Structure formats: structure tokens, C-alpha cells
Coordinates of C-alpha atoms in Angstrom, one line a residue:
M28 CA 66.2 -49.6 -30.2
K29 CA 63.0 -48.5 -28.4
F30 CA 64.1 -50.6 -25.4
L31 CA 67.6 -48.9 -25.5
D32 CA 66.0 -45.5 -25.8
K33 CA 63.8 -46.1 -22.8
T34 CA 66.7 -47.5 -20.8
L35 CA 68.9 -44.6 -21.7
I36 CA 66.3 -42.1 -20.8
L37 CA 65.7 -43.9 -17.4
I38 CA 69.4 -43.9 -16.7
M39 CA 69.7 -40.2 -17.5
L40 CA 66.8 -39.3 -15.3
T41 CA 68.2 -41.4 -12.4
L42 CA 71.6 -39.7 -12.7
S43 CA 70.0 -36.3 -12.9
A44 CA 68.0 -37.0 -9.7
Y45 CA 71.1 -38.3 -8.0
T46 CA 73.1 -35.2 -9.0
V47 CA 70.4 -32.8 -7.7
S48 CA 70.2 -34.7 -4.5
F49 CA 74.0 -34.9 -4.1
S50 CA 74.4 -31.2 -4.9
Q51 CA 71.8 -30.2 -2.3
E52 CA 73.7 -32.3 0.3
I53 CA 77.2 -30.8 -0.2
E54 CA 76.7 -27.3 -1.5
T55 CA 74.6 -25.9 1.3
P56 CA 77.0 -27.0 4.0
V57 CA 80.0 -25.6 2.0
D58 CA 78.3 -22.2 1.8
E59 CA 77.5 -22.2 5.5
K60 CA 81.0 -23.2 6.3
K61 CA 82.7 -20.6 4.1
G62 CA 80.4 -17.7 4.9
K63 CA 80.3 -14.6 2.8
L64 CA 83.1 -12.0 2.4
E65 CA 82.3 -8.6 0.9
I66 CA 85.1 -6.1 0.1
T67 CA 84.2 -2.4 -0.5
G68 CA 86.1 0.9 -0.3
Y69 CA 87.1 4.1 -1.9
L70 CA 89.9 6.5 -2.6
D71 CA 89.8 10.3 -2.9
A72 CA 91.8 13.3 -3.9
Y73 CA 91.1 17.0 -3.9
Y74 CA 92.3 20.5 -4.8
N75 CA 91.4 23.6 -2.7
V76 CA 92.0 27.3 -3.3
A77 CA 91.6 29.8 -0.5
F78 CA 90.8 33.3 -1.7
N79 CA 92.8 35.0 1.0
K80 CA 95.9 33.2 -0.2
P81 CA 97.3 31.7 3.0
G82 CA 100.0 29.9 1.2
V83 CA 100.7 26.4 -0.3
G84 CA 100.3 23.2 1.7
P85 CA 98.5 22.4 4.9
T86 CA 97.6 26.1 5.6
L87 CA 93.9 25.3 6.3
W88 CA 94.9 23.2 9.2
G89 CA 95.3 24.5 12.7
P90 CA 93.5 26.0 15.7
A91 CA 91.5 28.4 13.7
A92 CA 87.8 29.2 13.0
G93 CA 86.8 27.0 10.2
S94 CA 89.9 24.8 10.3
R95 CA 89.6 21.7 8.2
A96 CA 89.9 18.1 9.5
F97 CA 90.8 16.3 6.3
D98 CA 90.9 18.7 3.3
I99 CA 93.6 20.9 4.9
N100 CA 95.9 21.6 1.9
N101 CA 95.6 24.8 -0.1
N102 CA 96.6 25.4 -3.7
Q103 CA 98.0 21.9 -4.4
F104 CA 96.8 18.5 -5.6
S105 CA 96.3 16.4 -2.5
L106 CA 95.5 12.8 -1.6
G107 CA 92.9 12.0 1.0
L108 CA 92.3 8.4 2.0
V109 CA 92.2 4.9 0.5
Q110 CA 89.8 2.6 2.4
G111 CA 89.4 -1.1 2.2
K112 CA 86.6 -2.6 4.2
F113 CA 86.4 -6.4 4.7
D114 CA 83.0 -7.6 5.9
Y115 CA 82.7 -11.3 6.7
T116 CA 79.4 -12.9 7.7
K117 CA 78.6 -16.4 8.7
G118 CA 75.3 -17.3 10.3
E119 CA 75.1 -15.2 13.5
I120 CA 78.6 -13.8 13.3
E121 CA 79.9 -10.8 11.5
V122 CA 83.6 -9.6 11.5
V123 CA 84.6 -6.2 10.1
A124 CA 88.1 -5.0 9.3
D125 CA 88.1 -1.4 8.1
L126 CA 91.6 -0.4 7.1
I127 CA 92.8 3.0 5.8
A128 CA 96.0 4.5 4.4
G129 CA 97.0 7.9 3.2
P130 CA 97.6 11.4 4.7
N131 CA 94.2 11.7 6.4
S132 CA 94.6 8.4 8.2
V133 CA 96.6 10.2 10.9
L134 CA 93.6 12.3 11.8
A135 CA 91.1 9.5 11.4
T136 CA 93.0 7.4 13.9
L137 CA 94.0 10.0 16.4
G138 CA 95.1 7.6 19.2
Q139 CA 97.9 6.1 17.0
F140 CA 99.9 9.2 16.7
P141 CA 100.9 11.9 19.3
S142 CA 99.1 15.2 18.6
S143 CA 102.4 17.0 18.3
T144 CA 103.2 14.9 15.2
W145 CA 99.9 15.6 13.3
P146 CA 101.0 18.4 11.0
S147 CA 104.3 16.8 10.1
A148 CA 102.7 13.4 9.6
L149 CA 99.8 14.5 7.5
G150 CA 101.7 13.8 4.2
A151 CA 103.4 10.6 5.4
G152 CA 101.0 8.2 3.8
S153 CA 100.3 6.5 7.1
F154 CA 98.4 3.3 7.7
G155 CA 95.5 3.1 10.2
I156 CA 92.9 0.8 11.6
K157 CA 89.6 2.7 11.3
Q158 CA 87.4 -0.2 12.6
L159 CA 88.1 -3.7 13.7
Y160 CA 85.2 -5.5 15.5
G161 CA 83.1 -8.6 15.7
V162 CA 79.3 -8.9 16.0
W163 CA 77.2 -11.7 17.5
K164 CA 73.6 -11.5 16.5
A165 CA 72.0 -13.3 19.4
N166 CA 68.5 -13.1 17.8
D167 CA 66.5 -10.9 15.5
K168 CA 66.4 -8.1 18.1
L169 CA 69.6 -8.3 20.1
S170 CA 73.2 -8.1 18.9
F171 CA 76.6 -7.5 20.7
T172 CA 79.6 -5.7 19.2
I173 CA 83.2 -5.9 20.6
G174 CA 86.3 -4.2 19.3
Q175 CA 87.0 -0.8 17.8
F176 CA 84.1 0.8 16.0
G177 CA 83.0 4.2 14.7
T178 CA 81.3 6.6 17.0
H179 CA 77.6 7.0 17.3
I180 CA 78.0 10.7 17.9
G181 CA 77.2 13.1 15.0
Y182 CA 75.7 13.4 11.6
E183 CA 78.8 12.9 9.4
V184 CA 81.3 10.1 9.1
I185 CA 84.9 9.8 8.0
E186 CA 84.0 8.3 4.5
S187 CA 83.8 11.0 1.9
S188 CA 82.0 8.5 -0.3
I189 CA 79.0 8.6 2.2
N190 CA 78.9 12.3 3.3
F191 CA 77.2 14.7 0.9
N192 CA 79.6 17.5 1.5
Y193 CA 83.3 16.9 1.0
S194 CA 84.6 19.2 3.7
L195 CA 83.6 18.1 7.2
S196 CA 81.7 20.1 9.8
N197 CA 83.3 21.7 12.9
L198 CA 81.0 19.4 14.9
F199 CA 82.5 16.4 13.3
N200 CA 86.0 17.8 13.6
N201 CA 85.7 18.0 17.4
G202 CA 85.0 14.3 17.6
P203 CA 84.9 11.8 18.8
F204 CA 85.8 9.6 15.8
Y205 CA 85.9 6.1 17.3
H206 CA 85.7 3.9 20.4
T207 CA 87.1 0.7 21.7
G208 CA 84.9 -1.4 23.9
L209 CA 81.6 -3.4 24.0
K210 CA 78.1 -2.4 23.1
A211 CA 74.7 -4.0 22.7
N212 CA 72.0 -3.1 20.2
Y213 CA 68.4 -3.9 20.9
A214 CA 65.4 -3.4 18.6
I215 CA 62.5 -2.6 20.9
S216 CA 60.2 -2.3 18.0
D217 CA 60.3 -1.5 14.3
K218 CA 60.4 2.2 15.2
V219 CA 62.5 2.2 18.4
G220 CA 66.0 1.0 19.1
L221 CA 68.4 1.2 22.0
M222 CA 72.2 1.0 22.1
A223 CA 74.2 0.9 25.3
G224 CA 77.9 0.1 26.0
L225 CA 81.1 0.7 27.8
V226 CA 84.2 1.9 26.0
N227 CA 87.7 3.1 26.8
T228 CA 88.4 6.9 26.7
W229 CA 87.4 7.8 23.2
D230 CA 89.7 8.5 20.2
N231 CA 92.4 6.3 21.8
F232 CA 93.2 2.6 21.7
D233 CA 94.3 2.5 25.3
D234 CA 92.5 3.8 28.3
N235 CA 94.2 6.3 30.6
N236 CA 92.0 5.7 33.7
G237 CA 90.1 3.0 35.5
F238 CA 86.6 4.4 34.5
K239 CA 85.0 2.8 31.5
S240 CA 82.9 5.4 29.6
P241 CA 79.2 4.7 29.1
V242 CA 77.8 5.3 25.6
L243 CA 74.1 5.4 24.9
Q244 CA 71.8 5.9 21.8
L245 CA 68.1 6.0 21.5
S246 CA 66.9 5.7 17.9
L247 CA 63.4 6.6 16.7
M248 CA 61.8 6.1 13.3
P249 CA 58.4 7.9 13.9
V250 CA 57.3 8.0 10.2
E251 CA 58.6 6.7 6.9
G252 CA 61.8 8.5 5.8
M253 CA 62.5 10.0 9.2
A254 CA 65.2 8.9 11.7
I255 CA 66.0 10.6 15.0
Y256 CA 69.1 9.7 17.2
L257 CA 69.6 10.8 20.8
N258 CA 73.2 10.2 21.8
Y259 CA 75.2 10.5 25.0
L260 CA 78.8 9.9 26.1
V261 CA 80.5 10.5 29.4
G262 CA 84.0 9.6 30.5
K263 CA 87.0 10.4 32.6
G264 CA 90.1 12.1 31.4
D265 CA 89.3 13.0 27.8
H266 CA 91.0 16.2 26.6
A267 CA 92.3 15.0 23.3
G268 CA 92.5 17.9 20.8
T269 CA 92.1 20.7 23.4
L270 CA 93.8 23.9 22.4
N271 CA 94.1 25.3 25.9
P272 CA 97.6 24.7 27.4
A273 CA 96.0 24.8 30.9
F274 CA 94.8 21.2 30.3
A275 CA 98.4 20.1 30.2
T276 CA 98.5 20.6 34.0
L277 CA 95.8 18.1 34.5
S278 CA 98.1 15.2 35.0
D279 CA 95.4 13.1 36.8
P280 CA 92.9 11.8 34.2
N281 CA 90.5 11.0 37.1
S282 CA 90.3 14.7 38.2
F283 CA 87.6 15.6 35.6
T284 CA 84.9 14.1 33.4
T285 CA 83.7 15.0 29.9
S286 CA 80.1 14.8 28.8
I287 CA 78.7 15.0 25.3
Y288 CA 75.0 15.3 24.3
D289 CA 74.2 14.9 20.7
L290 CA 71.1 15.0 18.5
T291 CA 71.0 13.8 14.9
A292 CA 68.0 13.7 12.7
T293 CA 67.3 13.0 9.0
Y294 CA 64.2 13.1 6.8
S295 CA 63.9 12.1 3.2
I296 CA 60.9 12.8 1.0
G297 CA 61.2 12.1 -2.7
K298 CA 64.4 13.6 -4.0
V299 CA 64.9 15.9 -1.0
N300 CA 67.0 15.1 2.0
L301 CA 67.0 17.2 5.2
G302 CA 69.2 16.8 8.3
V303 CA 70.2 18.4 11.6
N304 CA 73.0 17.9 14.1
A305 CA 73.2 19.6 17.4
A306 CA 75.8 18.9 20.2
Y307 CA 76.7 20.2 23.6
G308 CA 79.8 19.2 25.5
S309 CA 81.2 20.1 28.9
Y310 CA 84.1 19.4 31.3
H311 CA 83.3 18.8 35.0
A312 CA 85.9 19.0 37.8
S313 CA 86.1 16.1 40.2
D314 CA 88.6 17.7 42.6
N315 CA 90.0 21.1 43.6
S316 CA 93.0 20.8 41.3
A317 CA 90.8 20.5 38.2
Q318 CA 88.4 23.2 39.5
T319 CA 91.3 25.6 39.8
V320 CA 92.3 24.9 36.2
F321 CA 88.8 25.3 34.9
S322 CA 88.4 28.6 36.8
S323 CA 91.6 29.9 35.2
I324 CA 90.4 28.9 31.7
T325 CA 87.0 30.6 32.1
K326 CA 88.4 33.6 34.0
N327 CA 86.0 32.7 36.8
K328 CA 83.1 33.3 34.4
K329 CA 82.0 29.7 34.4
D330 CA 82.6 26.7 36.7
N331 CA 83.2 24.3 33.8
P332 CA 84.2 25.1 30.2
T333 CA 81.7 24.1 27.5
W334 CA 81.4 23.9 23.7
G335 CA 78.7 23.2 21.2
G336 CA 77.1 23.9 17.9
I337 CA 74.3 23.1 15.4
A338 CA 74.3 22.3 11.7
G339 CA 71.5 22.1 9.2
Y340 CA 71.7 20.1 6.0
F341 CA 69.7 20.2 2.7
N342 CA 70.2 18.5 -0.6
V343 CA 68.1 17.6 -3.6
A344 CA 68.7 15.3 -6.6
A345 CA 68.2 17.6 -9.5
T346 CA 68.8 14.7 -12.0
D347 CA 69.9 11.1 -11.9
N348 CA 73.5 12.2 -12.1
F349 CA 73.6 15.5 -10.3
S350 CA 72.6 16.7 -6.8
I351 CA 73.2 19.9 -5.0
G352 CA 73.1 20.7 -1.3
T353 CA 74.2 23.0 1.5
R354 CA 75.3 22.8 5.1
I355 CA 74.9 25.8 7.4
E356 CA 76.7 25.6 10.8
Q357 CA 77.3 27.6 13.9
F358 CA 80.0 26.3 16.2
N359 CA 81.1 27.8 19.5
D360 CA 84.3 26.8 21.4
F361 CA 84.5 30.1 23.4
Y362 CA 87.0 28.8 25.9
G363 CA 89.3 27.1 23.4
V364 CA 89.0 23.6 24.9
R365 CA 88.5 21.6 21.8
Y366 CA 90.1 21.4 18.3
I367 CA 88.8 24.7 17.2
G368 CA 88.9 27.6 19.6
A369 CA 86.4 29.8 17.9
K370 CA 82.9 31.1 17.5
N371 CA 82.5 30.2 13.8
T372 CA 79.8 30.4 11.2
S373 CA 80.2 28.2 8.2
I374 CA 78.2 27.9 4.9
T375 CA 79.1 25.1 2.5
L376 CA 77.6 24.6 -1.0
T377 CA 78.3 21.3 -2.6
G378 CA 77.5 19.7 -6.0
V379 CA 77.7 15.9 -6.5
I380 CA 78.3 14.7 -10.1
T381 CA 77.8 10.9 -10.4
C382 CA 79.9 9.3 -13.2
A383 CA 80.8 5.8 -14.3
G384 CA 77.5 4.3 -13.0
G385 CA 78.2 5.6 -9.5
S386 CA 81.8 4.4 -9.2
L387 CA 83.1 8.0 -9.5
L388 CA 81.8 11.0 -7.6
L389 CA 83.0 14.6 -8.4
K390 CA 82.2 17.2 -5.7
P391 CA 82.8 20.9 -6.5
E392 CA 82.4 22.8 -3.3
L393 CA 82.3 26.4 -2.1
R394 CA 82.8 27.1 1.6
L395 CA 82.5 30.3 3.5
D396 CA 83.7 30.7 7.1
S397 CA 83.6 33.7 9.3
S398 CA 84.5 34.5 12.9
K399 CA 83.2 37.3 15.1
G400 CA 85.1 39.1 17.8
D401 CA 87.3 37.5 20.4
N402 CA 87.0 33.8 20.3
N403 CA 87.9 33.0 23.9
V404 CA 88.3 34.7 27.3
D405 CA 92.0 35.4 26.7
G406 CA 91.1 37.8 23.9
H407 CA 93.1 35.7 21.4
V408 CA 91.5 35.6 18.0
N409 CA 92.1 32.3 16.3
I410 CA 91.4 33.2 12.7
Y411 CA 93.1 33.0 9.3
N412 CA 96.4 34.2 8.0
G413 CA 96.2 36.1 4.8
E414 CA 98.8 36.7 2.1
D415 CA 100.0 39.8 3.9
G416 CA 100.7 37.8 7.1
K417 CA 97.8 39.4 9.0
T418 CA 94.9 37.7 10.5
K419 CA 91.5 37.7 8.8
D420 CA 88.0 37.3 10.2
A421 CA 86.7 35.4 7.2
Q422 CA 87.9 32.8 4.6
Q423 CA 86.4 31.5 1.4
T424 CA 87.6 28.4 -0.4
L425 CA 86.7 26.7 -3.6
G426 CA 87.6 23.1 -4.2
L427 CA 87.0 20.0 -6.2
A428 CA 87.2 16.4 -4.9
A429 CA 87.2 13.1 -6.9
I430 CA 86.0 10.0 -5.1
F431 CA 86.5 6.5 -6.6
K432 CA 84.3 3.8 -5.1
F433 CA 84.8 0.1 -5.4

């Protein structure tokens, strides 16, 4: 029996060693071959009430001071977006398919729909491709991205599950939202990074001219908790979202260029988060036909129309499940050449209630918008319609959003 016991033990040890060796030989190659797929996303819904009672439906949408990009409906239960993001990694390769559906997908993917259809299509439950790109990580410092990817411009993003405030800033509303092209990211050091690339005209899948738009970003992390991004974009023929009908006469997309300079900075210390976003954009005529149009837009007061703004952010985690924060913004589109032809001041106060272990976010929000004087050189005041059918120079809204993350 002792001999049998020893023999049995020896056989079991031998089999165990063989099993471990065999597992090591086949499991690692299988993992490398299959790679890793991660699926994340969210869906959101909201209810807004505007105190000046502009009516039911998409009455917060339009060329007005404080116009909303996504939460445009007043006095009704409204859907936002459902997002499904598929992120596949295998060694040096990453592939991302970021898909969205719902009313707000029309605005998030501007180039898929003519601007004339936006208001009527907002409730259509449309499907859109938010991002679709591949990344090659050449080494620890250098990577290349090709496809359709979110813009580097601005502080906020499309995802309501990431932004602190539910309503979006006017700086965000005026884009761009996404680009299609090629870019390279290089980590100069642990504190300095550089991105450079070439893209088609922004917020559109197809290019309308032969000039590929350069995009640049310099990222700085000077101290722990602080990040600074200096962004730049220039291209031919972009006038998506302009309110001024004079742009319709610019049939040649090569007759003018658009430039955007953007600064984004964040700083976190303990439970407090601070942020700032400043942007300045301008149109530049490349020939006499465009110069004539720009002169008419500005009433000969400026060679090239401009727009810009600045927003400050502050939020603090009061408890593990509740945070509160504010955004204060000044935006100026004096010549009416972007989505919002206005000189607008906006103050947004948002609470974030975290439920279900972080899978559900409730965001009560109060937003105050005001507009001073004539908003462009034509003397046309783009402000709010009240319940009496007359324009108002201010609007206050109270809303509640529910965001389910998965």
C-alpha cells in the first residue's frame, strides 16, 4: 500500500506539472490572439421647464442667446442619447467603434444630416457614428490614429455621463464636434505631450475642398492635478452652423479659411475641481468675393468676422454621493456667424446625485441666460420668445436629467 500511495502521489504530481506547463503554453497565445473587448456606454433622459413659458417641445432650440445643443425640449419628458462604445485592444493595436442613437444623435453627428432637417429630425430617433477609428501604438511615446474621432477643441464632450453640467456650454455648441483624418500623439516627457494631424473639414464626413485642415495640441502637466491644453485648428471652407445668410453666397469653399484658437485647463485638489475654457475663432477671406461678403456682414467695421468666449468651472464633492458645481460663461457671436448669434452670459448651477453604486446619475440643474442689447450689426436681437409671443432678454430654466451608465 505504501508503494501504491507513493506511486499515486508521483503520478498526480507529474500530471499537475504537465497540466501547468500545458496551460502556460496554450492560454497565453489564445489571450494574445483574441485580444480584449470592452463595452461601455450610457443612456439619458431629461425634463426642462423654462420660466418664461416659450411653449412645449423644442422651443429651447434655435438661433438664440443661450440656445441649447442637446437639452432643447421644454415642458416634456425627453430622450437624449444612448451610446455603445466598443473598445478592442490587441498588443499595439486599438480599435474603437463609438455608436449613438436617439434624438440628439442628429446634432452629435452634424455631417450626416442637412442643417435644414435638424429641427424636424431631432425626435426621429436617428442612428449615428460618433467615433470610428484605429490606433497603432508604435512605442511607449508615439501613437497614430486614423478614422473619425472626437475633437480636441474645448472643455466639454458629447457624453453627459462625463460632463459635470448636463446642459452644454455655448463654446461647446459652436463646435467643432468631430474630425475625420489622421493624427499622431507623442509624449515628449511625463509632463509635455504633442498632437498633430491632418483632417477633412470638421463636423463633416466628406471634405468640400482640396485643403486638409491641420490640427494641433500641446498638452502640459506642470504639477500634480493640473492639465493645460493649447489647441489650434485651421481649414478651408468651414461655415457649418452659421446663422448669417450671406455665407450662402460663398459657393467656393476655397475662398476663405476658418481659424480656431482654444485653451482648456483643469486643476483638481482634494474634492475640488476647477476648469477654464477660452476660445477665439475668425474667418479670413482668400479672394475679393469673400472679402465683399465679410465686409457686408460686418458693415465695414471689421475685415473678417470673429467670435469667441470664456467659461469657468467649479465643482466640489460634498459627500461620496453628492457633488455641486457651477459654470459661468460669456459668449460673443456679434456678427451672427456661428450657431448662436448673440452676446450671451450664462450661469449654470448643477447638482450630481450618484445612485446604484455609480450606475445612475441624477442631475438637477438651474440655468440662467441673459443677452444685452443688439446682438449683431444688423440690429436683430436673437433672444427668447415668451408666452406672450414677445422677445425676452433673459431666460431661466430648471431641469432634471437621469443618466444610466453601463
